Amino acid sequence: MSPALSLLQQRHSAPSRQLGEPAPDEATLQALLEASIRVPDHGKLVPFRLLRLQGDAKLAFGEQLAAIAIRNDPDMSESKQEKEQLRYTFAPLVMVVVACLHAESKVPEIEQKLCAGNVAYNILLGAYALGYGAQWLTGWAAYDPEVATLLKLSAHEHVIGFVHLGTPQIEIPDRDRPALADLLDTWTP
């Protein structure tokens, strides 16, 4: 395997429940995020921004999210309620990647969202390269208008993902990957 491609060949997500302290320190996080925002950006719109959830603020966010989930589904089972209440208690740091869409731009909305998605992926890849674990999650909260209000998002902003960061607390096995031969064709006229 080419050393230049080994990082891509080995990268995998670490389940957020398996992420603990330490998170990247401030200098490492700044370097990671500066590298992560170097993405293809048609029109130089910078259609993204980042929100940090850490410490007491992360826990308060998680509690408020759980309350919204239970209010939205009062018949939710106790096990699902517990899952909602614990969701933000594991990884020490969560980065919220937000797409900031420019409706007046000639750049299609999908390209702007993909640009923001590349930021989220770069955080995953960079975290792995630095020896940390990360998982990109969305779930109902990424699409819920009440959560958008909680995060103080503008009408033109959307959550792309919640990237949970920390140190894997166990060895994380890789998952099965698709075979390239099943995915690759050559187009001919």
C-alpha positions as a Markdown table, in Angstrom:
| # | Residue | x | y | z |
|---|---|---|---|---|
| 1 | Met | 0.0 | 0.0 | 0.0 |
| 2 | Ser | 1.2 | 3.5 | -0.8 |
| 3 | Pro | 2.2 | 5.4 | 2.3 |
| 4 | Ala | 0.4 | 8.4 | 0.9 |
| 5 | Leu | -2.9 | 6.5 | 0.7 |
| 6 | Ser | -2.5 | 4.5 | 3.9 |
| 7 | Leu | -4.4 | 7.1 | 6.0 |
| 8 | Leu | -7.4 | 6.8 | 3.6 |
| 9 | Gln | -7.2 | 3.0 | 3.6 |
| 10 | Gln | -7.2 | 2.8 | 7.4 |
| 11 | Arg | -9.6 | 5.6 | 8.5 |
| 12 | His | -12.7 | 4.4 | 10.2 |
| 13 | Ser | -15.3 | 5.9 | 12.5 |
| 14 | Ala | -15.2 | 5.3 | 16.3 |
| 15 | Pro | -18.7 | 5.0 | 17.8 |
| 16 | Ser | -19.4 | 8.1 | 19.9 |
| 17 | Arg | -20.2 | 5.8 | 22.9 |
| 18 | Gln | -16.6 | 4.6 | 22.8 |
| 19 | Leu | -15.0 | 8.0 | 22.8 |
| 20 | Gly | -13.6 | 9.5 | 26.0 |
| 21 | Glu | -11.0 | 11.9 | 27.2 |
| 22 | Pro | -8.8 | 13.3 | 26.1 |
| 23 | Ala | -10.2 | 15.4 | 23.3 |
| 24 | Pro | -7.7 | 17.4 | 21.2 |
| 25 | Asp | -6.2 | 20.2 | 23.2 |
| 26 | Glu | -6.8 | 23.7 | 22.1 |
| 27 | Ala | -3.8 | 24.1 | 19.9 |
| 28 | Thr | -4.4 | 20.7 | 18.2 |
| 29 | Leu | -8.1 | 21.5 | 17.8 |
| 30 | Gln | -7.3 | 24.8 | 16.1 |
| 31 | Ala | -4.8 | 23.2 | 13.8 |
| 32 | Leu | -7.3 | 20.4 | 13.0 |
| 33 | Leu | -10.1 | 22.9 | 12.2 |
| 34 | Glu | -7.8 | 25.2 | 10.2 |
| 35 | Ala | -6.9 | 22.2 | 8.0 |
| 36 | Ser | -10.5 | 20.9 | 7.9 |
| 37 | Ile | -11.9 | 24.1 | 6.3 |
| 38 | Arg | -9.6 | 23.7 | 3.3 |
| 39 | Val | -12.3 | 22.3 | 1.1 |
| 40 | Pro | -13.4 | 22.7 | -2.5 |
| 41 | Asp | -15.6 | 25.8 | -2.5 |
| 42 | His | -17.2 | 26.7 | -5.8 |
| 43 | Gly | -17.6 | 30.5 | -5.8 |
| 44 | Lys | -15.6 | 31.0 | -2.6 |
| 45 | Leu | -18.9 | 31.3 | -0.7 |
| 46 | Val | -17.6 | 29.6 | 2.5 |
| 47 | Pro | -21.0 | 28.0 | 3.0 |
| 48 | Phe | -20.3 | 26.6 | 6.4 |
| 49 | Arg | -19.5 | 27.4 | 10.0 |
| 50 | Leu | -18.6 | 25.4 | 13.1 |
| 51 | Leu | -20.1 | 25.3 | 16.6 |
| 52 | Arg | -18.2 | 23.8 | 19.5 |
| 53 | Leu | -20.1 | 21.8 | 22.1 |
| 54 | Gln | -17.8 | 21.0 | 25.1 |
| 55 | Gly | -18.0 | 20.6 | 28.9 |
| 56 | Asp | -21.1 | 21.8 | 30.6 |
| 57 | Ala | -22.5 | 23.4 | 27.5 |
| 58 | Lys | -22.3 | 20.1 | 25.7 |
| 59 | Leu | -24.2 | 18.4 | 28.5 |
| 60 | Ala | -26.8 | 21.1 | 28.7 |
| 61 | Phe | -27.3 | 20.9 | 24.9 |
| 62 | Gly | -27.7 | 17.1 | 25.3 |
| 63 | Glu | -30.3 | 17.5 | 28.1 |
| 64 | Gln | -32.3 | 20.0 | 26.0 |
| 65 | Leu | -32.2 | 17.7 | 23.0 |
| 66 | Ala | -33.5 | 14.8 | 25.1 |
| 67 | Ala | -36.3 | 17.0 | 26.4 |
| 68 | Ile | -37.3 | 18.0 | 22.8 |
| 69 | Ala | -37.2 | 14.3 | 21.7 |
| 70 | Ile | -39.4 | 13.2 | 24.6 |
| 71 | Arg | -41.8 | 16.1 | 24.0 |
| 72 | Asn | -42.0 | 15.2 | 20.3 |
| 73 | Asp | -42.7 | 11.5 | 21.2 |
| 74 | Pro | -44.3 | 11.2 | 24.6 |
| 75 | Asp | -44.8 | 7.5 | 24.0 |
| 76 | Met | -41.0 | 6.9 | 23.5 |
| 77 | Ser | -39.8 | 3.8 | 25.2 |
| 78 | Glu | -37.7 | 4.1 | 28.3 |
| 79 | Ser | -34.7 | 2.6 | 26.5 |
| 80 | Lys | -34.9 | 5.3 | 23.7 |
| 81 | Gln | -35.4 | 8.0 | 26.3 |
| 82 | Glu | -32.2 | 6.9 | 28.0 |
| 83 | Lys | -30.4 | 6.8 | 24.7 |
| 84 | Glu | -31.5 | 10.4 | 24.0 |
| 85 | Gln | -30.5 | 11.5 | 27.5 |
| 86 | Leu | -27.0 | 10.0 | 27.2 |
| 87 | Arg | -26.3 | 10.9 | 23.6 |
| 88 | Tyr | -24.0 | 13.8 | 24.3 |
| 89 | Thr | -22.3 | 12.5 | 27.5 |
| 90 | Phe | -19.7 | 10.2 | 25.9 |
| 91 | Ala | -17.3 | 12.1 | 23.6 |
| 92 | Pro | -15.7 | 15.0 | 25.3 |
| 93 | Leu | -16.1 | 17.3 | 22.3 |
| 94 | Val | -18.7 | 17.6 | 19.6 |
| 95 | Met | -18.3 | 19.9 | 16.6 |
| 96 | Val | -21.5 | 20.9 | 14.9 |
| 97 | Val | -20.9 | 21.5 | 11.2 |
| 98 | Val | -23.4 | 24.0 | 9.8 |
| 99 | Ala | -24.2 | 24.6 | 6.1 |
| 100 | Cys | -24.8 | 28.3 | 5.5 |
| 101 | Leu | -26.6 | 28.4 | 2.2 |
| 102 | His | -26.4 | 31.4 | -0.2 |
| 103 | Ala | -29.8 | 31.3 | -2.0 |
| 104 | Glu | -28.8 | 34.2 | -4.2 |
| 105 | Ser | -25.7 | 32.5 | -5.5 |
| 106 | Lys | -25.5 | 30.8 | -8.9 |
| 107 | Val | -23.8 | 27.9 | -7.0 |
| 108 | Pro | -26.4 | 25.1 | -6.6 |
| 109 | Glu | -27.5 | 24.4 | -3.0 |
| 110 | Ile | -26.3 | 20.8 | -3.3 |
| 111 | Glu | -22.7 | 22.0 | -4.0 |
| 112 | Gln | -22.8 | 24.3 | -1.0 |
| 113 | Lys | -24.0 | 21.4 | 1.2 |
| 114 | Leu | -21.3 | 19.2 | -0.2 |
| 115 | Cys | -18.7 | 21.8 | 0.6 |
| 116 | Ala | -19.9 | 21.8 | 4.3 |
| 117 | Gly | -19.9 | 18.0 | 4.2 |
| 118 | Asn | -16.3 | 18.0 | 3.1 |
| 119 | Val | -15.5 | 20.1 | 6.3 |
| 120 | Ala | -17.1 | 17.3 | 8.4 |
| 121 | Tyr | -15.2 | 14.6 | 6.6 |
| 122 | Asn | -11.9 | 16.5 | 6.9 |
| 123 | Ile | -12.5 | 16.7 | 10.7 |
| 124 | Leu | -13.0 | 12.9 | 10.7 |
| 125 | Leu | -9.9 | 12.3 | 8.6 |
| 126 | Gly | -7.8 | 14.8 | 10.5 |
| 127 | Ala | -8.8 | 13.4 | 13.9 |
| 128 | Tyr | -7.9 | 9.9 | 12.8 |
| 129 | Ala | -4.5 | 11.2 | 11.5 |
| 130 | Leu | -3.8 | 12.8 | 14.8 |
| 131 | Gly | -4.6 | 9.6 | 16.7 |
| 132 | Tyr | -8.1 | 10.5 | 17.9 |
| 133 | Gly | -11.4 | 8.9 | 17.2 |
| 134 | Ala | -14.4 | 10.6 | 15.6 |
| 135 | Gln | -17.9 | 9.8 | 14.5 |
| 136 | Trp | -20.2 | 12.0 | 12.2 |
| 137 | Leu | -23.8 | 11.7 | 13.3 |
| 138 | Thr | -26.9 | 13.3 | 12.2 |
| 139 | Gly | -30.2 | 11.7 | 13.3 |
| 140 | Trp | -33.4 | 13.5 | 13.9 |
| 141 | Ala | -31.7 | 16.5 | 15.7 |
| 142 | Ala | -29.9 | 17.6 | 12.5 |
| 143 | Tyr | -33.3 | 18.2 | 10.8 |
| 144 | Asp | -35.4 | 19.4 | 13.7 |
| 145 | Pro | -36.5 | 23.1 | 13.6 |
| 146 | Glu | -36.6 | 23.3 | 17.4 |
| 147 | Val | -33.0 | 22.1 | 17.5 |
| 148 | Ala | -32.0 | 24.7 | 14.9 |
| 149 | Thr | -33.5 | 27.3 | 17.1 |
| 150 | Leu | -31.7 | 25.9 | 20.1 |
| 151 | Leu | -28.4 | 26.2 | 18.1 |
| 152 | Lys | -29.4 | 29.8 | 17.0 |
| 153 | Leu | -29.2 | 28.9 | 13.4 |
| 154 | Ser | -30.5 | 31.4 | 10.8 |
| 155 | Ala | -33.2 | 30.4 | 8.3 |
| 156 | His | -30.6 | 29.7 | 5.6 |
| 157 | Glu | -28.5 | 27.4 | 7.9 |
| 158 | His | -28.8 | 23.6 | 8.3 |
| 159 | Val | -26.9 | 21.1 | 10.5 |
| 160 | Ile | -24.7 | 18.9 | 8.3 |
| 161 | Gly | -23.6 | 16.8 | 11.2 |
| 162 | Phe | -22.5 | 16.5 | 14.8 |
| 163 | Val | -18.9 | 15.3 | 14.8 |
| 164 | His | -18.1 | 13.6 | 18.1 |
| 165 | Leu | -14.4 | 13.7 | 19.0 |
| 166 | Gly | -12.3 | 12.0 | 21.6 |
| 167 | Thr | -10.0 | 9.2 | 22.3 |
| 168 | Pro | -11.2 | 5.6 | 21.6 |
| 169 | Gln | -11.6 | 3.7 | 24.8 |
| 170 | Ile | -11.4 | 0.3 | 23.1 |
| 171 | Glu | -9.9 | -1.1 | 20.0 |
| 172 | Ile | -12.4 | -0.2 | 17.2 |
| 173 | Pro | -12.7 | -2.9 | 14.5 |
| 174 | Asp | -13.2 | -1.8 | 11.0 |
| 175 | Arg | -16.5 | -2.6 | 9.3 |
| 176 | Asp | -16.9 | -4.5 | 6.1 |
| 177 | Arg | -16.2 | -2.3 | 3.1 |
| 178 | Pro | -17.7 | -2.6 | -0.4 |
| 179 | Ala | -15.6 | -4.0 | -3.2 |
| 180 | Leu | -14.5 | -1.4 | -5.7 |
| 181 | Ala | -15.2 | -3.8 | -8.5 |
| 182 | Asp | -18.9 | -3.7 | -7.6 |
| 183 | Leu | -18.9 | 0.1 | -7.8 |
| 184 | Leu | -16.8 | 1.0 | -10.7 |
| 185 | Asp | -17.8 | 1.0 | -14.4 |
| 186 | Thr | -16.3 | 2.6 | -17.4 |
| 187 | Trp | -18.6 | 4.8 | -19.5 |
| 188 | Thr | -18.5 | 4.3 | -23.2 |
| 189 | Pro | -20.4 | 6.2 | -25.8 |
